[in-house]
PDB file of C-alpha atoms in Angstrom:
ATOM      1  CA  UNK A   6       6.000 -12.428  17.864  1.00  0.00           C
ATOM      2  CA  UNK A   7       7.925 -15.592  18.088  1.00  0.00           C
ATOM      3  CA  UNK A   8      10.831 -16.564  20.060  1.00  0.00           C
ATOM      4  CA  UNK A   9      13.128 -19.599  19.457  1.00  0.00           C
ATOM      5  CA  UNK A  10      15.176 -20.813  22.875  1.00  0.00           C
ATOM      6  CA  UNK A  11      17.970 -22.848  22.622  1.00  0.00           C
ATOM      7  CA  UNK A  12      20.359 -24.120  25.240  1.00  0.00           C
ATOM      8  CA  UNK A  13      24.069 -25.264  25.062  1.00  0.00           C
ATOM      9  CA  UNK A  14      24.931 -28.240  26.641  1.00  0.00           C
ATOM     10  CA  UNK A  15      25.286 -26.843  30.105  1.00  0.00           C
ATOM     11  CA  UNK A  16      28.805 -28.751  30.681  1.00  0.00           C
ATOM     12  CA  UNK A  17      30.085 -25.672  33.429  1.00  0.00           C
ATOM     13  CA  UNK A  18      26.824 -23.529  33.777  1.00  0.00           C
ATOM     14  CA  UNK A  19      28.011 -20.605  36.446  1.00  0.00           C
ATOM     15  CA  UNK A  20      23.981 -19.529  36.873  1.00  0.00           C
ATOM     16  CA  UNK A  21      20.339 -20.542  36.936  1.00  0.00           C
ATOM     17  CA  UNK A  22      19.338 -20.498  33.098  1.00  0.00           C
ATOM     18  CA  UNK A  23      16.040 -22.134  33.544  1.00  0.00           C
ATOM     19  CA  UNK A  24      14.970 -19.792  35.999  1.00  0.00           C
ATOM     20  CA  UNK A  25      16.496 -16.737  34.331  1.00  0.00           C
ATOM     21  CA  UNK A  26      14.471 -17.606  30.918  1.00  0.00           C
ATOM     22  CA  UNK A  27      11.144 -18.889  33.460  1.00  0.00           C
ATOM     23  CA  UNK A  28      11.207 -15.044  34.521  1.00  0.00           C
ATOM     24  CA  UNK A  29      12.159 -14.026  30.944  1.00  0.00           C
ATOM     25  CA  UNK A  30       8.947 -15.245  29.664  1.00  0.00           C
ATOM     26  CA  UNK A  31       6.969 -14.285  32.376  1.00  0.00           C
ATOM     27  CA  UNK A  32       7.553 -10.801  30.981  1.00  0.00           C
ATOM     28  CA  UNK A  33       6.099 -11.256  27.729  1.00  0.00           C
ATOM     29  CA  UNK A  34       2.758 -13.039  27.412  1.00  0.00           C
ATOM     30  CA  UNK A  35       1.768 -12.881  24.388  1.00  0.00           C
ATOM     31  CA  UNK A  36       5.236 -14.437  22.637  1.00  0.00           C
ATOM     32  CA  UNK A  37       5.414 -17.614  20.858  1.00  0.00           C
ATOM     33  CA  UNK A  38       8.120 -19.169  22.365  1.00  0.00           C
ATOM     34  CA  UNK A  39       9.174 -22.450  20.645  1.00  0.00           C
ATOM     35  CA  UNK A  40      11.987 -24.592  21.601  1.00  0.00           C
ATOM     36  CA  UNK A  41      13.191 -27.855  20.306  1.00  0.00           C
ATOM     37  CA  UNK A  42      13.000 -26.800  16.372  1.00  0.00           C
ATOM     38  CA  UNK A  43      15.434 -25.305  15.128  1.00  0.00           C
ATOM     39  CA  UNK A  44      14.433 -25.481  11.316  1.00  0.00           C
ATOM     40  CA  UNK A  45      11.525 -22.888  12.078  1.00  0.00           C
ATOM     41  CA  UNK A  46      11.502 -18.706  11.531  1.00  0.00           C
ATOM     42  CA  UNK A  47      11.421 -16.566  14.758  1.00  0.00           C
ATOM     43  CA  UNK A  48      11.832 -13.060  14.940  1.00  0.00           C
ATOM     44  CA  UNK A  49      14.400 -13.581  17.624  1.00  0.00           C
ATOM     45  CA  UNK A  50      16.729 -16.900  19.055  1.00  0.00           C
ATOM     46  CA  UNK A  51      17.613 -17.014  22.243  1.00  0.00           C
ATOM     47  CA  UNK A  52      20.686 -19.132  22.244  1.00  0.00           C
ATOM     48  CA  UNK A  53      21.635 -19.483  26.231  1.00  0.00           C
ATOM     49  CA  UNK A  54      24.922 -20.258  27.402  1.00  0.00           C
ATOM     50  CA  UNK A  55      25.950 -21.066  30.633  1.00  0.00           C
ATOM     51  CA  UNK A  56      29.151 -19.320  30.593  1.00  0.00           C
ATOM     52  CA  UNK A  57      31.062 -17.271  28.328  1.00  0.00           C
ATOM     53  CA  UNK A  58      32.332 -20.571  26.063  1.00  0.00           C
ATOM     54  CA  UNK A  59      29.363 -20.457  23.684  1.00  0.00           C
ATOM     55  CA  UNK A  60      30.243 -23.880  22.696  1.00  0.00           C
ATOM     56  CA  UNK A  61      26.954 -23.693  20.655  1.00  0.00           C
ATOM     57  CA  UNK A  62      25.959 -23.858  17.086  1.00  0.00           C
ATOM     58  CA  UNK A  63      23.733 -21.114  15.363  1.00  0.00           C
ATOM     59  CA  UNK A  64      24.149 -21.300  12.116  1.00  0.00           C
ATOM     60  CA  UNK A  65      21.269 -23.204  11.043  1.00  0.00           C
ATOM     61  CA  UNK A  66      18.958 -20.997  12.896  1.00  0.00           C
ATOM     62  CA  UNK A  67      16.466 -18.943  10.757  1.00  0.00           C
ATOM     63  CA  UNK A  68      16.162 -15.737  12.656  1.00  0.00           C
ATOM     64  CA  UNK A  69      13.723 -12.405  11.720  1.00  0.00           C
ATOM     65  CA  UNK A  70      15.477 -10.144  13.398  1.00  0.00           C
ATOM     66  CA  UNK A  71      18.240 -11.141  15.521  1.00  0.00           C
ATOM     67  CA  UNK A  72      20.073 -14.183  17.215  1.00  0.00           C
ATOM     68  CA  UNK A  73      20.886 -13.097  20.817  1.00  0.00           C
ATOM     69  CA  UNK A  74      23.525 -15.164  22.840  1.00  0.00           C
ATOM     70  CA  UNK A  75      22.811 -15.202  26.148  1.00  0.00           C
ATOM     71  CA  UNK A  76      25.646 -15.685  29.270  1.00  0.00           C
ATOM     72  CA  UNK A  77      24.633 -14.096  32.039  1.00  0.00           C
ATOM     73  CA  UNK A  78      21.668 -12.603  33.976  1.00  0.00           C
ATOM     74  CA  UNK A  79      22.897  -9.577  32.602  1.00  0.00           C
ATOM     75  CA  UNK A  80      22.756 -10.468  29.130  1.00  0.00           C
ATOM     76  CA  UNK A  81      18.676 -11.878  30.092  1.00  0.00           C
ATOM     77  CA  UNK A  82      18.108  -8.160  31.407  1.00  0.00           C
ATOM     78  CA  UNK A  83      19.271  -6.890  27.558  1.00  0.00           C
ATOM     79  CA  UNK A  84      17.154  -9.338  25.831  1.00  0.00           C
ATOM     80  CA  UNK A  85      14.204  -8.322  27.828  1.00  0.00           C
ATOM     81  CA  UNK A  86      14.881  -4.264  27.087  1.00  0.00           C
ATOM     82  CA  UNK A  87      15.496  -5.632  23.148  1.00  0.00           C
ATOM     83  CA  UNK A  88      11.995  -7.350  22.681  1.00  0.00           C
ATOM     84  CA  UNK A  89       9.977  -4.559  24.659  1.00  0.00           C
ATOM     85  CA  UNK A  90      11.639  -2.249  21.909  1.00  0.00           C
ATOM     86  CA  UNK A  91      10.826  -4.615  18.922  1.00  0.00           C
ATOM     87  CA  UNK A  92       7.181  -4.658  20.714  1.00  0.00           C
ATOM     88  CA  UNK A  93       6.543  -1.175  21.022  1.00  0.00           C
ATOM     89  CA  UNK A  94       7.446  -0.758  17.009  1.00  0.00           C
ATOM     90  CA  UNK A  95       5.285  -3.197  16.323  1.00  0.00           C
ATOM     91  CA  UNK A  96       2.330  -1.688  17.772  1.00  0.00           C
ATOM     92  CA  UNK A  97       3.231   1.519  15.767  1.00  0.00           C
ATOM     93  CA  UNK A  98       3.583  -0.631  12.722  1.00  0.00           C
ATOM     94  CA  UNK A  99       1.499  -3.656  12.360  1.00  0.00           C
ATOM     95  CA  UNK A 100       1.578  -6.157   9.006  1.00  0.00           C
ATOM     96  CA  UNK A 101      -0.334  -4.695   6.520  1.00  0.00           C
ATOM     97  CA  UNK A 102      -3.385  -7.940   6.016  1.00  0.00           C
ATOM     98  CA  UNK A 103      -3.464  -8.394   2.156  1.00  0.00           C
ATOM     99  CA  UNK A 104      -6.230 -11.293   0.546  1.00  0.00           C
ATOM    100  CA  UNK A 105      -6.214 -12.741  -2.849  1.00  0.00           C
ATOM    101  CA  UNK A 106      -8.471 -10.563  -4.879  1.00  0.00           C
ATOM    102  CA  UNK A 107      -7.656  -7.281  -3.407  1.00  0.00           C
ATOM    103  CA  UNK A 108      -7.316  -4.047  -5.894  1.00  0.00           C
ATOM    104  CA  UNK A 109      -5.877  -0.747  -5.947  1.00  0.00           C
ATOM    105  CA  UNK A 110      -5.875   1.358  -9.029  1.00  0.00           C
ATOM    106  CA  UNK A 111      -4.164   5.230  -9.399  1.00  0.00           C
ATOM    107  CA  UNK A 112      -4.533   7.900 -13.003  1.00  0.00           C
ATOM    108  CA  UNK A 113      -2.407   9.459 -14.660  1.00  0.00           C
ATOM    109  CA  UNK A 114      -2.739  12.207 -17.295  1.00  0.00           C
ATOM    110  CA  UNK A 115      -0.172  12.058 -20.064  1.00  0.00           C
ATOM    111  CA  UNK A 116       0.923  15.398 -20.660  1.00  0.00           C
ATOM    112  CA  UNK A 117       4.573  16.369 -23.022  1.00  0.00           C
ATOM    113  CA  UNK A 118       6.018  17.189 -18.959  1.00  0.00           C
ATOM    114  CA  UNK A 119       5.358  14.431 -17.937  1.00  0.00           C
ATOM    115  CA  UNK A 120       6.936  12.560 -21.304  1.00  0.00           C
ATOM    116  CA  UNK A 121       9.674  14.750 -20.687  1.00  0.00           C
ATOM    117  CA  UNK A 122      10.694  14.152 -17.461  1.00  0.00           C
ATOM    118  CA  UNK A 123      10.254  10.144 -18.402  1.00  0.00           C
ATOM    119  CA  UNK A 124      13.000  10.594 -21.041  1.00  0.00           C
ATOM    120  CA  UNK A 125      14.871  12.455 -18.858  1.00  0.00           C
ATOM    121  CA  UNK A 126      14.844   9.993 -16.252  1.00  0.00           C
ATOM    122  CA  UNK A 127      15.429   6.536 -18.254  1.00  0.00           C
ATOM    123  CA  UNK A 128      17.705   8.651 -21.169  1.00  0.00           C
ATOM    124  CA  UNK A 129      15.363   7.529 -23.919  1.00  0.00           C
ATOM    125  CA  UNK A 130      14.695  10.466 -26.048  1.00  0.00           C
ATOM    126  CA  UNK A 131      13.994   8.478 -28.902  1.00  0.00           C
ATOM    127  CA  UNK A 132      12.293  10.648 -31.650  1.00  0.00           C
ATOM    128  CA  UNK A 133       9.002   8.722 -31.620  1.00  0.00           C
ATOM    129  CA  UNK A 134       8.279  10.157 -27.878  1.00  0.00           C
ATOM    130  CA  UNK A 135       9.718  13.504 -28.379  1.00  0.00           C
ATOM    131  CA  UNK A 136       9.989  14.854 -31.851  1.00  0.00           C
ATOM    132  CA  UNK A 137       6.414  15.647 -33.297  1.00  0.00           C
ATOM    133  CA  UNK A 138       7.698  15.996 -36.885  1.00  0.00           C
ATOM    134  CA  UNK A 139       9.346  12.680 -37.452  1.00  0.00           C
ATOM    135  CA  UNK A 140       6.331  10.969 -35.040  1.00  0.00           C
ATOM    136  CA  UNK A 141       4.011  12.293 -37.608  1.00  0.00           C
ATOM    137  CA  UNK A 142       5.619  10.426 -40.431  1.00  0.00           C
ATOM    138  CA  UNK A 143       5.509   6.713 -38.908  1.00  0.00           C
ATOM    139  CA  UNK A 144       3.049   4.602 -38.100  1.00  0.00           C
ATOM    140  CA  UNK A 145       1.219   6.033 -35.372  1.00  0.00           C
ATOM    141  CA  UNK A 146       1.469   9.293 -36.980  1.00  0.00           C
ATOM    142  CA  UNK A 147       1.736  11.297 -33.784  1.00  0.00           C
ATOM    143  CA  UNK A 148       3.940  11.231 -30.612  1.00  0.00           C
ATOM    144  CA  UNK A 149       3.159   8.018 -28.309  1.00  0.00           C
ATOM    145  CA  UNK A 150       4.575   7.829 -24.770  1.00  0.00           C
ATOM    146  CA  UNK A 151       7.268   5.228 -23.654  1.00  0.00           C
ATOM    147  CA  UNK A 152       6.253   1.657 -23.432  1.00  0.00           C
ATOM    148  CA  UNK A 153       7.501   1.269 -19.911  1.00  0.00           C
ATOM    149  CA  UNK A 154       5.758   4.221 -18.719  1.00  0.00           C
ATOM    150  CA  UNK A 155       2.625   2.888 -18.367  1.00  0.00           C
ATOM    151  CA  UNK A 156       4.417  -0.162 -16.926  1.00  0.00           C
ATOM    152  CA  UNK A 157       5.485   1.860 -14.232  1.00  0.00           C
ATOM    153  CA  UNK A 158       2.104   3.367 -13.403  1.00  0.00           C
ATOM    154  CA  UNK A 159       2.007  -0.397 -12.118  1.00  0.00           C
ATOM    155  CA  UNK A 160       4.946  -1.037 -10.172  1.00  0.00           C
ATOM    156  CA  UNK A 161       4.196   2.863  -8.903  1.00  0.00           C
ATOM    157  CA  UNK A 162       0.581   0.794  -7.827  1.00  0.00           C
ATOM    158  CA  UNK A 163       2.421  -1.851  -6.208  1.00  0.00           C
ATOM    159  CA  UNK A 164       4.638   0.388  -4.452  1.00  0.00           C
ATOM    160  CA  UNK A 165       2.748   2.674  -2.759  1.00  0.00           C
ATOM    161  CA  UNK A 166      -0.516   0.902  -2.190  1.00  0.00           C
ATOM    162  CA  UNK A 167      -0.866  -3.100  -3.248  1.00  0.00           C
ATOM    163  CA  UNK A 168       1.299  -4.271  -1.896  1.00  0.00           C
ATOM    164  CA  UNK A 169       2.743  -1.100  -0.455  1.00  0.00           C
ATOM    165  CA  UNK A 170       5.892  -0.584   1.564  1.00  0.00           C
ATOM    166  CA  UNK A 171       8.572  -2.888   1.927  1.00  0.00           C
ATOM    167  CA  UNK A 172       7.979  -4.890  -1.378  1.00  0.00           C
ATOM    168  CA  UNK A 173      10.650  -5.582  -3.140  1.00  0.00           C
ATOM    169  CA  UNK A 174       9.939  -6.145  -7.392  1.00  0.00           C
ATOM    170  CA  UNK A 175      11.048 -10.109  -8.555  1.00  0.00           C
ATOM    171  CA  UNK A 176       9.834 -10.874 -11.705  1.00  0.00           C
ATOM    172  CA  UNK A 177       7.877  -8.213 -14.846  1.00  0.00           C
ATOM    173  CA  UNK A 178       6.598  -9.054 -17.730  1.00  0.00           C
ATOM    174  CA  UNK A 179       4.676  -6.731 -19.702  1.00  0.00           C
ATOM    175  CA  UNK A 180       2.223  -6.614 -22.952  1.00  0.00           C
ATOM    176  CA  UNK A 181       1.496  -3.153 -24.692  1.00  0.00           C
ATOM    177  CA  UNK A 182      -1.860  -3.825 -26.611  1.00  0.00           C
ATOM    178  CA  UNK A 183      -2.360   0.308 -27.262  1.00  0.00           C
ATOM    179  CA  UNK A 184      -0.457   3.277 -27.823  1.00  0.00           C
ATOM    180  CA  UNK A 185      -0.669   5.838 -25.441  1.00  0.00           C
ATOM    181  CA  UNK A 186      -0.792   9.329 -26.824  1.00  0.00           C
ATOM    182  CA  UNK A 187      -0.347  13.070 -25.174  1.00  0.00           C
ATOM    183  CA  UNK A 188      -4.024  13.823 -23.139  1.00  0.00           C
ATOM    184  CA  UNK A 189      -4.322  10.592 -22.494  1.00  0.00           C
ATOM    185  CA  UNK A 190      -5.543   9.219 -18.980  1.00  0.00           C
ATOM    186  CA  UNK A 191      -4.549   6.157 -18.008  1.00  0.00           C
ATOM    187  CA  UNK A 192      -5.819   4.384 -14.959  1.00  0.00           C
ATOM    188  CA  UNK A 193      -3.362   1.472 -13.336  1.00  0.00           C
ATOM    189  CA  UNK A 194      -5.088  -1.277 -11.495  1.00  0.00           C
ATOM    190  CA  UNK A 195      -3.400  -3.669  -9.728  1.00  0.00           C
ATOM    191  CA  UNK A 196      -5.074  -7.467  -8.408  1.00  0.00           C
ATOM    192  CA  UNK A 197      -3.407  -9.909  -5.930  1.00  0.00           C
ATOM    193  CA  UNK A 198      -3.734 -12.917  -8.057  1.00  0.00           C
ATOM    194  CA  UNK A 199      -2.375 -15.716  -5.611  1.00  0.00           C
ATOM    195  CA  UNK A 200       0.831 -16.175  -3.370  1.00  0.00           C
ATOM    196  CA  UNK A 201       3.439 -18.610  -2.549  1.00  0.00           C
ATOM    197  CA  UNK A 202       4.814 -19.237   1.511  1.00  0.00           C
ATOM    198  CA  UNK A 203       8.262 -19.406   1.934  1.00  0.00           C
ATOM    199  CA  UNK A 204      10.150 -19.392   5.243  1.00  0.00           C
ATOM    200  CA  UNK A 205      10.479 -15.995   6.072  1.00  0.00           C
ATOM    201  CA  UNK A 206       8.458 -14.433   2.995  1.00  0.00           C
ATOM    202  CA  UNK A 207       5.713 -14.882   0.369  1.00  0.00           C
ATOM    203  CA  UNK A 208       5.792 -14.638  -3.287  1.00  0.00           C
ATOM    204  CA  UNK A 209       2.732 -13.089  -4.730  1.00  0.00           C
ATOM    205  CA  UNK A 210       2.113 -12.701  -8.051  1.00  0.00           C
ATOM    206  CA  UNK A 211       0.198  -9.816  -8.943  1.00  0.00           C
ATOM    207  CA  UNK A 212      -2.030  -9.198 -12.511  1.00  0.00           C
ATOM    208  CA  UNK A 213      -1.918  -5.280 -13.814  1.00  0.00           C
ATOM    209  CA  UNK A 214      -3.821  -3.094 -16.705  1.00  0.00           C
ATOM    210  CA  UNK A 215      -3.550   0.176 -17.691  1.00  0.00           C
ATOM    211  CA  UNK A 216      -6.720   1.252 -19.337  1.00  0.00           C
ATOM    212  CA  UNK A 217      -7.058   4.856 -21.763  1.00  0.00           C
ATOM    213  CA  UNK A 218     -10.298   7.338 -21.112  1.00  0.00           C
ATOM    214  CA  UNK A 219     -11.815   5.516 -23.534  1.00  0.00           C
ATOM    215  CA  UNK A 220     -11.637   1.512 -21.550  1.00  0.00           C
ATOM    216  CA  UNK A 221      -9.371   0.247 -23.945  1.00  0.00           C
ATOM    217  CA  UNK A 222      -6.445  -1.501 -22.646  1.00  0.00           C
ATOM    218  CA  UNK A 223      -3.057  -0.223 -23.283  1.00  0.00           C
ATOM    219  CA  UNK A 224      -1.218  -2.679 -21.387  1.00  0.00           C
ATOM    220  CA  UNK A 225      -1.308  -5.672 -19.379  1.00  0.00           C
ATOM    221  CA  UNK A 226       1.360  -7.241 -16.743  1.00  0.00           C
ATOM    222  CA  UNK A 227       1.773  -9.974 -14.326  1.00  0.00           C
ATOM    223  CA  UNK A 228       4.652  -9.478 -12.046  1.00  0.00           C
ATOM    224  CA  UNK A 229       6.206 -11.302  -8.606  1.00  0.00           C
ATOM    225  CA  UNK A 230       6.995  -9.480  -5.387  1.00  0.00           C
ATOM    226  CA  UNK A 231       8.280 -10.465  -2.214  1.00  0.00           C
ATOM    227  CA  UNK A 232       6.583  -9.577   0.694  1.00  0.00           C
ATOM    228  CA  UNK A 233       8.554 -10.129   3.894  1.00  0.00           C
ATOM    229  CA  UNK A 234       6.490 -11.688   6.742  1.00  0.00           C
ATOM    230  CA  UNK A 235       7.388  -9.810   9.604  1.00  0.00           C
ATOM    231  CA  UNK A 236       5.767  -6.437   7.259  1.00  0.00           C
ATOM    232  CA  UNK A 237       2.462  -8.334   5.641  1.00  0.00           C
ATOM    233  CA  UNK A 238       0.069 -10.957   6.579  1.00  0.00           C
ATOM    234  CA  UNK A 239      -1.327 -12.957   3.771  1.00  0.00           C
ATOM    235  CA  UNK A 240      -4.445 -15.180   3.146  1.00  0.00           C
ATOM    236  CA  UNK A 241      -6.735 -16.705   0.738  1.00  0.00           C
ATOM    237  CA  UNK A 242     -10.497 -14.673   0.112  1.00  0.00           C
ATOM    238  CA  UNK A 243     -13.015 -16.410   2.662  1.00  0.00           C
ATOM    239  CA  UNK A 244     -10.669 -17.111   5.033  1.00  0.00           C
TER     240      UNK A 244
END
C-alpha cells in the first residue's frame, strides 16, 4: 500500500502534526509512505491541516482510494482505523499477478437452447439463426449461430478468468473465418498479448480464437481491457 502525506502551510497549527503522523506511521510498517510528490498514485493522501482552515490544495492529487483531510488528533485516530480496514481487505483479496503469455480457454456446445436464448437476449431472431427452412435455402444451407456469439465466448473468457474480475471491456474487434453450426463445440482461448502502464491502470491487449471440434478456426479477436492497479499486478514473461 502507498500513502501520500501532505502538509498545509502550518500558518496557526493548534497541535503536534509531525508527531501525530511519526506515531501514525509507526502503526503501519509495511506502507509506502511518500511525501513531496504530488504527481504520483497512492491508495490514500493524507492531507494534514493544522486547524480546521484547510487552506490546502488537493485537487491535483491522484488518489486510489481516498483523500483524507486531517485536523486533529482525532481525525489521525480515524485514518489509522480507515487503513487497518483497507489492510485487512486486502489480505482477503490480493491483485490477481497476470504475465504476458498467460492463457485461459472455456467450451461451449452449440445447441438450438442455447441459440435461443442468444436471440432472446440480443433480439436478433434473424431467420438465418432460427428458421431451418429459409437457412436451408441460402448459402450455408443450414442454421449457423450468431456471429457475436462466439465473440462472447471471449469476453465470457476474459471475464471470468483472463483477466477475471474487475476488468472493464475498451476496445473489440472481431474476424469470423467459419460458420458455426448446431452440435458444434467451440473452445475460446484467450492470450495476454502485451500491456500498457498508465497512472492508476494498465491497458492490455488481449488476442482470442474460437476453434470448432474439428481445429478449425471460427473466429479470431484482439480486444483492450483495463485492469485497475489496486485489483491486478502486471509483468513481462521472465521477469
Amino acid at each position: 500500500m502507498e500513502i501520500g502525506v501532505k502538509f498545509c502551510g502550518g500558518c496557526n497549527p493548534r497541535y503536534d502534526r509531525g508527531r501525530e503522523l511519526t506515531a501514525l506511521k509507526g502503526k503501519f510498517p509495511d506502507v509506502t509512505w511518500v511525501c513531496g510528490s504530488s504527481d504520483q498514485v497512492c491508495d490514500y493522501w493524507l492531507v494534514i491541516c493544522g486547524c480546521s482552515r484547510r487552506c490546502i490544495a488537493t485537487q491535483e492529487l491522484l488518489v486510489r482510494k481516498k483523500i483524507l483531510l486531517l485536523e486533529s488528533p482525532i481525525d489521525f485516530q480515524k485514518a489509522v482505523k480507515q487503513i487497518k480496514k483497507d489492510q485487512r481487505s486486502r489480505g482477503k483479496q490480493e491483485r490477481k499477478a497476470l504475465t504476458v503469455g498467460d492463457e485461459a480457454a472455456m467450451e461451449k456446445k452449440v445447441t438450438k437452447e442455447v441459440v435461443e436464448a442468444f436471440a432472446s437476449l440480443t433480439g436478433d431472431y434473424n431467420k438465418m439463426h432460427m428458421d431451418t427452412e429459409f437457412a436451408s435455402r441460402q448459402w450455408f444451407q443450414k442454421p449457423v449461430a450468431h456471429g457475436m456469439f462466439s465473440s462472447s465466448l471471449l469476453s465470457s473468457v476474459m471475464g471470468m478468468k483472463l483477466p477475471g474480475d474487475g476488468t472493464i471491456l475498451m476496445e473489440e474487434s472481431s474476424q469470423f473465418q467459419k460458420p458455426v453450426y448446431l452440435g458444434d463445440n467451440i473452445t475460446a482461448k484467450i492470450t495476454f498479448h502485451s500491456y500498457q502502464e498508465e497512472r492508476v491502470f494498465y491497458i492490455g491487449t488481449f488476442h482470442g480464437v474460437c476453434t470448432n471440434q474439428n481445429g478449425e478456426i471460427i473466429t479470431e479477436m484482439k480486444a483492450k481491457q483495463m485492469m485497475m492497479k489496486h485489483l491486478f499486478q502486471v509483468k513481462e514473461k521472465g521477469e
